[in-house]
Amino acid sequence: TSPDGTGTHPPDFVTANQLFIIQNRATATITANWSIASTSKIVVGDGTNPCNFTIPVGFSVTGSVDVSNNATLTLQNAAVPALGNLSGTVVFAGSSAQTMPAATYTNLTINNASGVTLGASSTVNGVFALVNGLVTTTAANLLTLGANATVNGGSSTSFVNGPIALTAKVGATLKAPIGKGSAYRPLWSTIYSLTGSGTLTAEQIETPPTGTVNAFSNMTLSHVRYFHVTESGLTAGTVDLTLSWGSDDVVLDPTTITVVGTTTNGGNWSWADNKGGFTGNSSAGTVKTAQFTPSNNALGDCAIGSYSGNPLPVNLSSFTAVPSNGVIKINWNTAVETDNHGFAVERSTDKSVWASLTFIQGQGNSNSAKTYSYTDNSITKAGKYYYRLKQVDNSGGYKYSDIAE
């Protein structure tokens, strides 16, 4: 580009050891495929003035691109170039799935409803902005947030789908914007002291936690998920931990909710703490521990728990009773079942005296939607009838559903 910002790209980029600098204009885009010599590169911006360079759908840049301070590289095409020195912002804004190349990003924005998958481990040292779409990671292709990184955004439509590593820093509150499926359940940890340098890595696991909670009376673990939190490079430290819940966690009384922990899921859940308090209501909220020193300097696995028997072992997603040709058709659905023996179907004419009509065997443990039905053909007189379910777990405990009429 000429010094006044006008002009077009060079006739080719095949000359070796060259820098092709895009500058002196606020926005720029390409209308043809560019192929850069392996020893040359494109540089977006002059390091001072804003410049947004877009690679649109249908066009590609083959070769390496640097992004200067105050500059932005917006990637809309599915195929993305190699990324070099990134002092500015990189935006993944494709209309189809994109693969993120290995790089050390200063600022990274995800705005792709089709999602972005890490092709190799990468680091973000500045602003990590989640606008739209999931970022899929693995233990082998891990996203690490640097000690001074911040997280903007995060929602049920935009989160890290897999593990994320958070660089520990004294005085910092680390946020893991994690989720699975459509369940966004961010996790936070404040670092009060530490010895050594390293990371906390967190991942949301969408299966019910298993193991024993013998150390606590009347303690119930989440029936939908737990969180896997590991440390690397840290030899000692004092931290706290905050977990979040949503509607599918079925929290009835937030005042009874606590963080429960174990070294490894499937073992003994040996500690519980809610001394940091809770926020929110039964639909959504957070619960926080007090400051503590992790046992053996490892956080391990943690989950939402309750001292009052909630969260419920069964998530009842619907329950209806509909008259049809002289009978009542009763239908209900569950989203999740944990330790579920089954359901007693009960009927009443006054909501005071209830009679059991039948017992339907449950699924025991299930993490997928299940459908149940029963037809009441014993109606003997006109009038209003009320129905409810008595859900019974394998230990004999039970809870009643709302009434259908």
mmCIF file of C-alpha atoms in Angstrom:
data_model
loop_
_atom_site.group_PDB
_atom_site.id
_atom_site.type_symbol
_atom_site.label_atom_id
_atom_site.label_comp_id
_atom_site.label_asym_id
_atom_site.label_seq_id
_atom_site.Cartn_x
_atom_site.Cartn_y
_atom_site.Cartn_z
ATOM 1 C CA THR A 1 0.000 0.000 0.000
ATOM 2 C CA SER A 2 1.272 3.469 -0.809
ATOM 3 C CA PRO A 3 1.914 5.875 2.085
ATOM 4 C CA ASP A 4 -1.487 7.570 1.693
ATOM 5 C CA GLY A 5 -3.323 4.255 2.029
ATOM 6 C CA THR A 6 -4.327 3.931 -1.622
ATOM 7 C CA GLY A 7 -3.227 1.351 -4.112
ATOM 8 C CA THR A 8 -3.453 -2.410 -4.478
ATOM 9 C CA HIS A 9 -1.429 -5.373 -3.372
ATOM 10 C CA PRO A 10 1.803 -6.168 -5.218
ATOM 11 C CA PRO A 11 1.537 -8.329 -8.353
ATOM 12 C CA ASP A 12 2.867 -11.251 -6.328
ATOM 13 C CA PHE A 13 4.300 -12.133 -2.917
ATOM 14 C CA VAL A 14 6.870 -14.622 -4.046
ATOM 15 C CA THR A 15 9.909 -12.484 -3.291
ATOM 16 C CA ALA A 16 11.807 -13.980 -0.367
ATOM 17 C CA ASN A 17 12.617 -12.247 2.913
ATOM 18 C CA GLN A 18 10.102 -9.426 2.507
ATOM 19 C CA LEU A 19 7.591 -7.726 4.812
ATOM 20 C CA PHE A 20 4.345 -6.727 3.108
ATOM 21 C CA ILE A 21 2.852 -4.122 5.470
ATOM 22 C CA ILE A 22 -0.850 -3.202 5.420
ATOM 23 C CA GLN A 23 -1.139 0.284 6.921
ATOM 24 C CA ASN A 24 -2.585 3.803 6.624
ATOM 25 C CA ARG A 25 -6.173 2.626 6.350
ATOM 26 C CA ALA A 26 -8.725 1.647 9.010
ATOM 27 C CA THR A 27 -10.061 -1.366 7.083
ATOM 28 C CA ALA A 28 -8.703 -3.569 4.368
ATOM 29 C CA THR A 29 -9.794 -6.811 2.738
ATOM 30 C CA ILE A 30 -8.701 -9.089 -0.067
ATOM 31 C CA THR A 31 -10.539 -9.996 -3.244
ATOM 32 C CA ALA A 32 -8.120 -12.660 -4.457
ATOM 33 C CA ASN A 33 -6.100 -15.499 -2.975
ATOM 34 C CA TRP A 34 -2.669 -14.481 -1.696
ATOM 35 C CA SER A 35 0.290 -16.854 -1.551
ATOM 36 C CA ILE A 36 3.275 -15.628 0.459
ATOM 37 C CA ALA A 37 6.858 -16.840 0.096
ATOM 38 C CA SER A 38 7.892 -19.052 3.016
ATOM 39 C CA THR A 39 10.513 -16.559 4.182
ATOM 40 C CA SER A 40 8.258 -13.502 3.793
ATOM 41 C CA LYS A 41 5.202 -12.384 5.734
ATOM 42 C CA ILE A 42 2.300 -9.963 5.818
ATOM 43 C CA VAL A 43 2.214 -7.460 8.681
ATOM 44 C CA VAL A 44 -1.146 -5.930 9.618
ATOM 45 C CA GLY A 45 -0.847 -2.352 10.914
ATOM 46 C CA ASP A 46 2.009 -0.004 11.688
ATOM 47 C CA GLY A 47 1.968 -0.605 15.454
ATOM 48 C CA THR A 48 0.264 2.705 16.270
ATOM 49 C CA ASN A 49 -2.825 3.337 14.170
ATOM 50 C CA PRO A 50 -5.884 1.041 14.070
ATOM 51 C CA CYS A 51 -6.150 -1.255 11.074
ATOM 52 C CA ASN A 52 -8.613 -4.116 10.566
ATOM 53 C CA PHE A 53 -7.570 -6.578 7.876
ATOM 54 C CA THR A 54 -10.222 -9.127 6.857
ATOM 55 C CA ILE A 55 -9.765 -12.406 5.037
ATOM 56 C CA PRO A 56 -13.341 -13.017 3.818
ATOM 57 C CA VAL A 57 -15.129 -16.237 2.936
ATOM 58 C CA GLY A 58 -13.950 -17.588 -0.396
ATOM 59 C CA PHE A 59 -10.438 -16.152 -0.268
ATOM 60 C CA SER A 60 -7.327 -17.365 1.464
ATOM 61 C CA VAL A 61 -3.859 -16.273 2.475
ATOM 62 C CA THR A 62 -1.214 -18.957 2.284
ATOM 63 C CA GLY A 63 1.783 -18.011 4.370
ATOM 64 C CA SER A 64 2.419 -16.175 7.629
ATOM 65 C CA VAL A 65 0.645 -13.093 9.015
ATOM 66 C CA ASP A 66 1.770 -10.850 11.879
ATOM 67 C CA VAL A 67 -0.665 -8.524 13.681
ATOM 68 C CA SER A 68 0.789 -5.303 15.094
ATOM 69 C CA ASN A 69 -0.313 -3.470 18.220
ATOM 70 C CA ASN A 70 -3.718 -1.741 17.719
ATOM 71 C CA ALA A 71 -4.383 -3.822 14.611
ATOM 72 C CA THR A 72 -6.998 -6.558 14.077
ATOM 73 C CA LEU A 73 -6.972 -9.622 11.845
ATOM 74 C CA THR A 74 -10.501 -10.895 11.145
ATOM 75 C CA LEU A 75 -10.636 -14.445 9.811
ATOM 76 C CA GLN A 76 -13.894 -15.313 8.036
ATOM 77 C CA ASN A 77 -12.694 -18.024 5.678
ATOM 78 C CA ALA A 78 -12.639 -21.614 6.913
ATOM 79 C CA ALA A 79 -8.966 -21.958 5.929
ATOM 80 C CA VAL A 80 -6.797 -19.662 8.041
ATOM 81 C CA PRO A 81 -3.159 -18.615 7.494
ATOM 82 C CA ALA A 82 -0.213 -19.368 9.726
ATOM 83 C CA LEU A 83 0.035 -16.812 12.502
ATOM 84 C CA GLY A 84 3.298 -15.233 13.581
ATOM 85 C CA ASN A 85 3.863 -12.370 16.029
ATOM 86 C CA LEU A 86 0.478 -11.272 17.383
ATOM 87 C CA SER A 87 0.581 -7.989 19.306
ATOM 88 C CA GLY A 88 -2.951 -7.009 18.278
ATOM 89 C CA THR A 89 -6.280 -8.862 18.085
ATOM 90 C CA VAL A 90 -7.240 -11.962 16.121
ATOM 91 C CA VAL A 91 -10.956 -12.570 15.502
ATOM 92 C CA PHE A 92 -12.296 -15.946 14.378
ATOM 93 C CA ALA A 93 -15.556 -14.968 12.659
ATOM 94 C CA GLY A 94 -16.226 -17.693 10.133
ATOM 95 C CA SER A 95 -19.597 -18.981 8.981
ATOM 96 C CA SER A 96 -18.323 -22.572 9.036
ATOM 97 C CA ALA A 97 -16.123 -24.426 11.516
ATOM 98 C CA GLN A 98 -12.553 -23.161 11.819
ATOM 99 C CA THR A 99 -9.337 -24.642 13.181
ATOM 100 C CA MET A 100 -7.183 -22.351 15.292
ATOM 101 C CA PRO A 101 -3.445 -22.677 14.595
ATOM 102 C CA ALA A 102 -0.811 -22.744 17.317
ATOM 103 C CA ALA A 103 0.138 -19.222 18.377
ATOM 104 C CA THR A 104 0.676 -16.912 21.310
ATOM 105 C CA TYR A 105 -2.235 -14.506 21.079
ATOM 106 C CA THR A 106 -2.391 -11.129 22.743
ATOM 107 C CA ASN A 107 -6.137 -10.662 22.250
ATOM 108 C CA LEU A 108 -8.378 -13.422 20.896
ATOM 109 C CA THR A 109 -12.069 -13.101 19.980
ATOM 110 C CA ILE A 110 -14.356 -16.035 19.146
ATOM 111 C CA ASN A 111 -17.393 -15.046 17.058
ATOM 112 C CA ASN A 112 -18.219 -18.146 15.025
ATOM 113 C CA ALA A 113 -21.518 -19.930 15.701
ATOM 114 C CA SER A 114 -20.131 -23.041 13.976
ATOM 115 C CA GLY A 115 -17.296 -23.236 16.477
ATOM 116 C CA VAL A 116 -13.508 -23.133 16.585
ATOM 117 C CA THR A 117 -11.285 -26.137 17.327
ATOM 118 C CA LEU A 118 -7.731 -25.830 18.586
ATOM 119 C CA GLY A 119 -5.366 -27.514 16.157
ATOM 120 C CA ALA A 120 -2.486 -27.224 18.637
ATOM 121 C CA SER A 121 -1.862 -25.808 22.086
ATOM 122 C CA SER A 122 -2.027 -22.016 22.248
ATOM 123 C CA THR A 123 -1.817 -19.179 24.781
ATOM 124 C CA VAL A 124 -3.781 -15.951 25.260
ATOM 125 C CA ASN A 125 -2.017 -13.213 27.239
ATOM 126 C CA GLY A 126 -4.536 -10.383 26.888
ATOM 127 C CA VAL A 127 -8.306 -10.336 26.377
ATOM 128 C CA PHE A 128 -10.056 -13.635 25.612
ATOM 129 C CA ALA A 129 -13.503 -12.616 24.319
ATOM 130 C CA LEU A 130 -16.282 -15.178 23.879
ATOM 131 C CA VAL A 131 -18.997 -13.660 21.692
ATOM 132 C CA ASN A 132 -20.522 -16.655 19.897
ATOM 133 C CA GLY A 133 -19.565 -20.277 19.316
ATOM 134 C CA LEU A 134 -17.673 -22.946 21.220
ATOM 135 C CA VAL A 135 -13.908 -23.342 21.517
ATOM 136 C CA THR A 136 -13.136 -27.067 21.514
ATOM 137 C CA THR A 137 -9.950 -28.112 23.292
ATOM 138 C CA THR A 138 -8.298 -31.328 24.442
ATOM 139 C CA ALA A 139 -5.530 -32.174 26.865
ATOM 140 C CA ALA A 140 -3.188 -32.434 23.874
ATOM 141 C CA ASN A 141 -4.459 -29.237 22.243
ATOM 142 C CA LEU A 142 -4.820 -27.030 25.303
ATOM 143 C CA LEU A 143 -5.723 -23.360 25.581
ATOM 144 C CA THR A 144 -3.775 -21.536 28.302
ATOM 145 C CA LEU A 145 -4.651 -18.115 29.670
ATOM 146 C CA GLY A 146 -1.587 -16.146 30.743
ATOM 147 C CA ALA A 147 -1.079 -14.524 34.137
ATOM 148 C CA ASN A 148 -2.473 -11.175 32.930
ATOM 149 C CA ALA A 149 -5.225 -12.528 30.690
ATOM 150 C CA THR A 150 -8.868 -11.536 31.208
ATOM 151 C CA VAL A 151 -12.063 -13.232 30.063
ATOM 152 C CA ASN A 152 -14.881 -11.239 28.477
ATOM 153 C CA GLY A 153 -18.246 -12.834 27.756
ATOM 154 C CA GLY A 154 -19.146 -16.484 28.002
ATOM 155 C CA SER A 155 -22.649 -17.937 27.744
ATOM 156 C CA SER A 156 -24.600 -21.088 26.922
ATOM 157 C CA THR A 157 -23.711 -20.463 23.262
ATOM 158 C CA SER A 158 -20.059 -19.541 23.749
ATOM 159 C CA PHE A 159 -17.639 -21.297 26.091
ATOM 160 C CA VAL A 160 -14.585 -23.551 26.211
ATOM 161 C CA ASN A 161 -15.698 -27.071 25.351
ATOM 162 C CA GLY A 162 -12.886 -29.004 27.009
ATOM 163 C CA PRO A 163 -10.035 -28.227 29.400
ATOM 164 C CA ILE A 164 -8.558 -24.764 29.836
ATOM 165 C CA ALA A 165 -5.374 -23.910 31.761
ATOM 166 C CA LEU A 166 -5.225 -20.784 33.918
ATOM 167 C CA THR A 167 -1.844 -19.340 34.868
ATOM 168 C CA ALA A 168 -1.727 -18.813 38.638
ATOM 169 C CA LYS A 169 -0.927 -15.352 39.974
ATOM 170 C CA VAL A 170 -1.142 -14.145 43.572
ATOM 171 C CA GLY A 171 -4.083 -11.796 44.028
ATOM 172 C CA ALA A 172 -5.788 -12.824 40.791
ATOM 173 C CA THR A 173 -9.225 -14.402 40.447
ATOM 174 C CA LEU A 174 -8.941 -16.927 37.664
ATOM 175 C CA LYS A 175 -12.033 -17.637 35.553
ATOM 176 C CA ALA A 176 -12.520 -20.846 33.574
ATOM 177 C CA PRO A 177 -15.344 -20.146 31.055
ATOM 178 C CA ILE A 178 -16.151 -23.831 30.645
ATOM 179 C CA GLY A 179 -19.194 -25.828 29.582
ATOM 180 C CA LYS A 180 -20.423 -28.908 27.750
ATOM 181 C CA GLY A 181 -23.380 -29.337 25.410
ATOM 182 C CA SER A 182 -25.513 -26.273 26.130
ATOM 183 C CA ALA A 183 -24.637 -26.129 29.843
ATOM 184 C CA TYR A 184 -22.286 -23.234 30.613
ATOM 185 C CA ARG A 185 -20.953 -23.604 34.151
ATOM 186 C CA PRO A 186 -17.960 -21.273 34.694
ATOM 187 C CA LEU A 187 -15.563 -21.918 37.565
ATOM 188 C CA TRP A 188 -13.453 -19.384 39.488
ATOM 189 C CA SER A 189 -10.463 -19.630 41.803
ATOM 190 C CA THR A 190 -8.761 -16.793 43.665
ATOM 191 C CA ILE A 191 -5.064 -17.269 44.427
ATOM 192 C CA TYR A 192 -4.118 -15.885 47.861
ATOM 193 C CA SER A 193 -0.608 -17.350 48.086
ATOM 194 C CA LEU A 194 1.474 -19.826 46.148
ATOM 195 C CA THR A 195 4.879 -21.391 45.934
ATOM 196 C CA GLY A 196 6.209 -22.139 42.489
ATOM 197 C CA SER A 197 4.724 -21.111 39.172
ATOM 198 C CA GLY A 198 2.257 -22.989 37.071
ATOM 199 C CA THR A 199 -1.376 -23.431 36.129
ATOM 200 C CA LEU A 200 -4.758 -24.663 37.240
ATOM 201 C CA THR A 201 -6.533 -26.670 34.544
ATOM 202 C CA ALA A 202 -10.318 -27.049 34.721
ATOM 203 C CA GLU A 203 -12.818 -29.080 32.696
ATOM 204 C CA GLN A 204 -16.563 -29.652 33.050
ATOM 205 C CA ILE A 205 -17.494 -33.360 32.993
ATOM 206 C CA GLU A 206 -21.086 -34.112 31.954
ATOM 207 C CA THR A 207 -21.579 -37.348 33.871
ATOM 208 C CA PRO A 208 -22.875 -37.730 37.436
ATOM 209 C CA PRO A 209 -20.116 -37.975 40.051
ATOM 210 C CA THR A 210 -19.647 -41.363 41.680
ATOM 211 C CA GLY A 211 -18.103 -42.517 44.931
ATOM 212 C CA THR A 212 -19.003 -42.199 48.593
ATOM 213 C CA VAL A 213 -19.869 -39.262 50.839
ATOM 214 C CA ASN A 214 -19.622 -41.158 54.103
ATOM 215 C CA ALA A 215 -17.978 -38.226 55.894
ATOM 216 C CA PHE A 216 -21.226 -36.212 55.721
ATOM 217 C CA SER A 217 -24.725 -37.048 56.854
ATOM 218 C CA ASN A 218 -27.577 -36.427 54.414
ATOM 219 C CA MET A 219 -25.210 -35.183 51.696
ATOM 220 C CA THR A 220 -26.334 -35.465 48.067
ATOM 221 C CA LEU A 221 -24.026 -34.905 45.088
ATOM 222 C CA SER A 222 -25.016 -33.381 41.767
ATOM 223 C CA HIS A 223 -26.881 -35.765 39.505
ATOM 224 C CA VAL A 224 -25.572 -34.235 36.265
ATOM 225 C CA ARG A 225 -21.897 -33.208 36.399
ATOM 226 C CA TYR A 226 -18.653 -32.634 38.208
ATOM 227 C CA PHE A 227 -15.494 -30.619 37.520
ATOM 228 C CA HIS A 228 -11.968 -31.907 37.031
ATOM 229 C CA VAL A 229 -9.362 -29.447 38.372
ATOM 230 C CA THR A 230 -5.636 -30.171 38.299
ATOM 231 C CA GLU A 231 -2.495 -28.228 39.179
ATOM 232 C CA SER A 232 0.814 -28.148 37.363
ATOM 233 C CA GLY A 233 4.037 -26.622 38.693
ATOM 234 C CA LEU A 234 2.529 -25.372 41.962
ATOM 235 C CA THR A 235 4.066 -26.840 45.107
ATOM 236 C CA ALA A 236 1.902 -25.069 47.710
ATOM 237 C CA GLY A 237 -0.656 -22.330 47.980
ATOM 238 C CA THR A 238 -3.888 -20.992 49.428
ATOM 239 C CA VAL A 239 -6.916 -20.664 47.167
ATOM 240 C CA ASP A 240 -10.690 -20.575 47.112
ATOM 241 C CA LEU A 241 -13.053 -22.187 44.622
ATOM 242 C CA THR A 242 -16.383 -21.042 43.200
ATOM 243 C CA LEU A 243 -18.749 -23.327 41.276
ATOM 244 C CA SER A 244 -21.894 -22.333 39.399
ATOM 245 C CA TRP A 245 -25.257 -23.992 38.857
ATOM 246 C CA GLY A 246 -28.147 -23.644 36.415
ATOM 247 C CA SER A 247 -31.653 -24.972 35.913
ATOM 248 C CA ASP A 248 -30.661 -28.576 35.185
ATOM 249 C CA ASP A 249 -28.793 -28.801 38.494
ATOM 250 C CA VAL A 250 -32.251 -28.671 40.177
ATOM 251 C CA VAL A 251 -31.227 -26.611 43.184
ATOM 252 C CA LEU A 252 -34.235 -26.281 45.486
ATOM 253 C CA ASP A 253 -32.651 -24.397 48.382
ATOM 254 C CA PRO A 254 -29.449 -22.450 47.622
ATOM 255 C CA THR A 255 -28.725 -22.042 51.337
ATOM 256 C CA THR A 256 -27.921 -25.763 51.572
ATOM 257 C CA ILE A 257 -25.594 -25.878 48.537
ATOM 258 C CA THR A 258 -21.879 -26.530 49.048
ATOM 259 C CA VAL A 259 -18.741 -27.375 47.090
ATOM 260 C CA VAL A 260 -17.772 -31.019 47.629
ATOM 261 C CA GLY A 261 -14.341 -32.379 46.702
ATOM 262 C CA THR A 262 -12.376 -35.561 46.255
ATOM 263 C CA THR A 263 -8.931 -36.494 44.976
ATOM 264 C CA THR A 264 -10.444 -38.548 42.134
ATOM 265 C CA ASN A 265 -14.045 -39.055 41.054
ATOM 266 C CA GLY A 266 -15.257 -42.477 42.158
ATOM 267 C CA GLY A 267 -13.431 -42.297 45.486
ATOM 268 C CA ASN A 268 -14.371 -40.778 48.810
ATOM 269 C CA TRP A 269 -15.708 -37.219 48.584
ATOM 270 C CA SER A 270 -13.873 -36.100 51.675
ATOM 271 C CA TRP A 271 -14.334 -32.339 51.976
ATOM 272 C CA ALA A 272 -17.178 -29.838 51.703
ATOM 273 C CA ASP A 273 -17.152 -26.061 52.074
ATOM 274 C CA ASN A 274 -19.602 -23.231 51.437
ATOM 275 C CA LYS A 275 -18.165 -20.680 53.850
ATOM 276 C CA GLY A 276 -17.623 -18.144 51.072
ATOM 277 C CA GLY A 277 -21.403 -17.894 50.639
ATOM 278 C CA PHE A 278 -23.728 -18.181 47.665
ATOM 279 C CA THR A 279 -25.287 -15.861 45.097
ATOM 280 C CA GLY A 280 -28.395 -16.242 42.950
ATOM 281 C CA ASN A 281 -31.497 -18.386 43.323
ATOM 282 C CA SER A 282 -32.720 -21.893 42.506
ATOM 283 C CA SER A 283 -32.502 -21.217 38.741
ATOM 284 C CA ALA A 284 -28.890 -20.033 38.631
ATOM 285 C CA GLY A 285 -26.184 -19.066 41.079
ATOM 286 C CA THR A 286 -22.762 -19.711 42.540
ATOM 287 C CA VAL A 287 -21.340 -21.173 45.747
ATOM 288 C CA LYS A 288 -17.896 -20.306 47.091
ATOM 289 C CA THR A 289 -15.525 -21.955 49.537
ATOM 290 C CA ALA A 290 -13.420 -20.217 52.156
ATOM 291 C CA GLN A 291 -9.661 -19.964 51.613
ATOM 292 C CA PHE A 292 -8.020 -23.363 51.916
ATOM 293 C CA THR A 293 -4.818 -25.230 51.151
ATOM 294 C CA PRO A 294 -5.603 -28.172 48.858
ATOM 295 C CA SER A 295 -4.732 -31.590 50.233
ATOM 296 C CA ASN A 296 -1.443 -32.783 48.733
ATOM 297 C CA ASN A 297 -1.487 -29.491 46.790
ATOM 298 C CA ALA A 298 -4.117 -30.885 44.404
ATOM 299 C CA LEU A 299 -7.694 -29.671 44.016
ATOM 300 C CA GLY A 300 -8.819 -32.892 42.348
ATOM 301 C CA ASP A 301 -12.472 -33.306 41.375
ATOM 302 C CA CYS A 302 -15.275 -31.164 42.754
ATOM 303 C CA ALA A 303 -19.047 -30.943 42.415
ATOM 304 C CA ILE A 304 -22.145 -29.190 43.668
ATOM 305 C CA GLY A 305 -23.579 -30.895 46.743
ATOM 306 C CA SER A 306 -26.310 -30.288 49.294
ATOM 307 C CA TYR A 307 -26.692 -31.057 52.973
ATOM 308 C CA SER A 308 -30.487 -31.301 52.624
ATOM 309 C CA GLY A 309 -30.699 -33.975 49.964
ATOM 310 C CA ASN A 310 -30.934 -31.557 47.062
ATOM 311 C CA PRO A 311 -30.007 -31.543 44.156
ATOM 312 C CA LEU A 312 -32.729 -34.062 43.412
ATOM 313 C CA PRO A 313 -31.743 -37.531 42.207
ATOM 314 C CA VAL A 314 -34.260 -37.201 39.365
ATOM 315 C CA ASN A 315 -34.792 -34.237 37.051
ATOM 316 C CA LEU A 316 -38.471 -34.395 36.048
ATOM 317 C CA SER A 317 -38.784 -32.352 32.870
ATOM 318 C CA SER A 318 -42.571 -32.772 32.349
ATOM 319 C CA PHE A 319 -45.616 -34.346 34.037
ATOM 320 C CA THR A 320 -49.151 -34.231 32.583
ATOM 321 C CA ALA A 321 -52.547 -35.883 33.158
ATOM 322 C CA VAL A 322 -54.941 -35.593 30.194
ATOM 323 C CA PRO A 323 -58.516 -37.029 29.928
ATOM 324 C CA SER A 324 -59.235 -39.096 26.820
ATOM 325 C CA ASN A 325 -62.371 -41.169 26.097
ATOM 326 C CA GLY A 326 -63.224 -41.874 29.695
ATOM 327 C CA VAL A 327 -59.661 -42.527 30.930
ATOM 328 C CA ILE A 328 -56.800 -40.342 32.141
ATOM 329 C CA LYS A 329 -53.504 -40.598 30.281
ATOM 330 C CA ILE A 330 -50.562 -39.757 32.524
ATOM 331 C CA ASN A 331 -47.196 -38.993 30.930
ATOM 332 C CA TRP A 332 -43.901 -37.811 32.356
ATOM 333 C CA ASN A 333 -40.335 -37.364 31.189
ATOM 334 C CA THR A 334 -37.012 -37.284 32.999
ATOM 335 C CA ALA A 335 -33.836 -35.594 31.805
ATOM 336 C CA VAL A 336 -31.503 -37.281 34.305
ATOM 337 C CA GLU A 337 -31.906 -40.108 36.821
ATOM 338 C CA THR A 338 -29.523 -41.034 39.614
ATOM 339 C CA ASP A 339 -30.134 -44.022 41.885
ATOM 340 C CA ASN A 340 -33.814 -43.996 40.854
ATOM 341 C CA HIS A 341 -35.850 -47.023 41.978
ATOM 342 C CA GLY A 342 -39.043 -45.778 40.355
ATOM 343 C CA PHE A 343 -42.315 -43.864 40.575
ATOM 344 C CA ALA A 344 -45.536 -44.490 42.460
ATOM 345 C CA VAL A 345 -48.464 -42.887 40.622
ATOM 346 C CA GLU A 346 -50.924 -41.440 43.132
ATOM 347 C CA ARG A 347 -54.448 -40.035 42.700
ATOM 348 C CA SER A 348 -56.690 -37.811 44.820
ATOM 349 C CA THR A 349 -60.057 -36.080 44.533
ATOM 350 C CA ASP A 350 -59.318 -33.425 47.162
ATOM 351 C CA LYS A 351 -55.489 -33.042 47.295
ATOM 352 C CA SER A 352 -55.588 -34.350 50.884
ATOM 353 C CA VAL A 353 -56.179 -38.099 50.677
ATOM 354 C CA TRP A 354 -54.030 -39.899 48.127
ATOM 355 C CA ALA A 355 -54.240 -43.458 46.785
ATOM 356 C CA SER A 356 -51.439 -45.284 45.020
ATOM 357 C CA LEU A 357 -52.494 -46.613 41.602
ATOM 358 C CA THR A 358 -49.336 -48.345 40.395
ATOM 359 C CA PHE A 359 -45.554 -48.377 40.601
ATOM 360 C CA ILE A 360 -43.395 -47.823 37.500
ATOM 361 C CA GLN A 361 -39.802 -49.031 37.607
ATOM 362 C CA GLY A 362 -37.166 -46.324 37.075
ATOM 363 C CA GLN A 363 -33.974 -46.430 35.014
ATOM 364 C CA GLY A 364 -31.601 -46.435 38.005
ATOM 365 C CA ASN A 365 -28.916 -44.163 36.551
ATOM 366 C CA SER A 366 -29.422 -42.351 33.281
ATOM 367 C CA ASN A 367 -28.021 -39.172 31.724
ATOM 368 C CA SER A 368 -30.427 -39.097 28.765
ATOM 369 C CA ALA A 369 -34.124 -38.287 28.370
ATOM 370 C CA LYS A 370 -36.571 -41.053 29.361
ATOM 371 C CA THR A 371 -40.348 -41.243 28.793
ATOM 372 C CA TYR A 372 -42.944 -42.875 31.066
ATOM 373 C CA SER A 373 -46.710 -43.308 30.808
ATOM 374 C CA TYR A 374 -49.664 -44.812 32.656
ATOM 375 C CA THR A 375 -53.377 -44.937 31.820
ATOM 376 C CA ASP A 376 -55.844 -44.586 34.671
ATOM 377 C CA ASN A 377 -58.945 -46.494 33.525
ATOM 378 C CA SER A 378 -60.442 -46.805 36.999
ATOM 379 C CA ILE A 379 -62.393 -43.550 36.917
ATOM 380 C CA THR A 380 -65.827 -44.274 38.436
ATOM 381 C CA LYS A 381 -67.550 -40.897 38.681
ATOM 382 C CA ALA A 382 -67.531 -37.443 37.176
ATOM 383 C CA GLY A 383 -65.453 -34.816 38.900
ATOM 384 C CA LYS A 384 -61.914 -33.521 39.156
ATOM 385 C CA TYR A 385 -58.974 -35.827 39.760
ATOM 386 C CA TYR A 386 -55.484 -34.878 40.876
ATOM 387 C CA TYR A 387 -52.293 -36.843 40.229
ATOM 388 C CA ARG A 388 -48.767 -36.777 41.585
ATOM 389 C CA LEU A 389 -45.632 -38.905 41.390
ATOM 390 C CA LYS A 390 -43.777 -40.278 44.375
ATOM 391 C CA GLN A 391 -40.202 -40.723 43.204
ATOM 392 C CA VAL A 392 -38.385 -43.341 45.263
ATOM 393 C CA ASP A 393 -34.617 -43.858 45.263
ATOM 394 C CA ASN A 394 -32.798 -47.136 45.863
ATOM 395 C CA SER A 395 -32.134 -46.287 49.508
ATOM 396 C CA GLY A 396 -35.848 -45.788 50.222
ATOM 397 C CA GLY A 397 -35.839 -42.005 50.200
ATOM 398 C CA TYR A 398 -38.619 -40.305 48.265
ATOM 399 C CA LYS A 399 -39.881 -36.952 47.007
ATOM 400 C CA TYR A 400 -43.203 -35.858 45.539
ATOM 401 C CA SER A 401 -43.688 -34.128 42.196
ATOM 402 C CA ASP A 402 -45.914 -31.153 41.562
ATOM 403 C CA ILE A 403 -49.606 -31.969 41.169
ATOM 404 C CA ALA A 404 -51.157 -32.462 37.713
ATOM 405 C CA GLU A 405 -54.910 -31.998 37.323
#
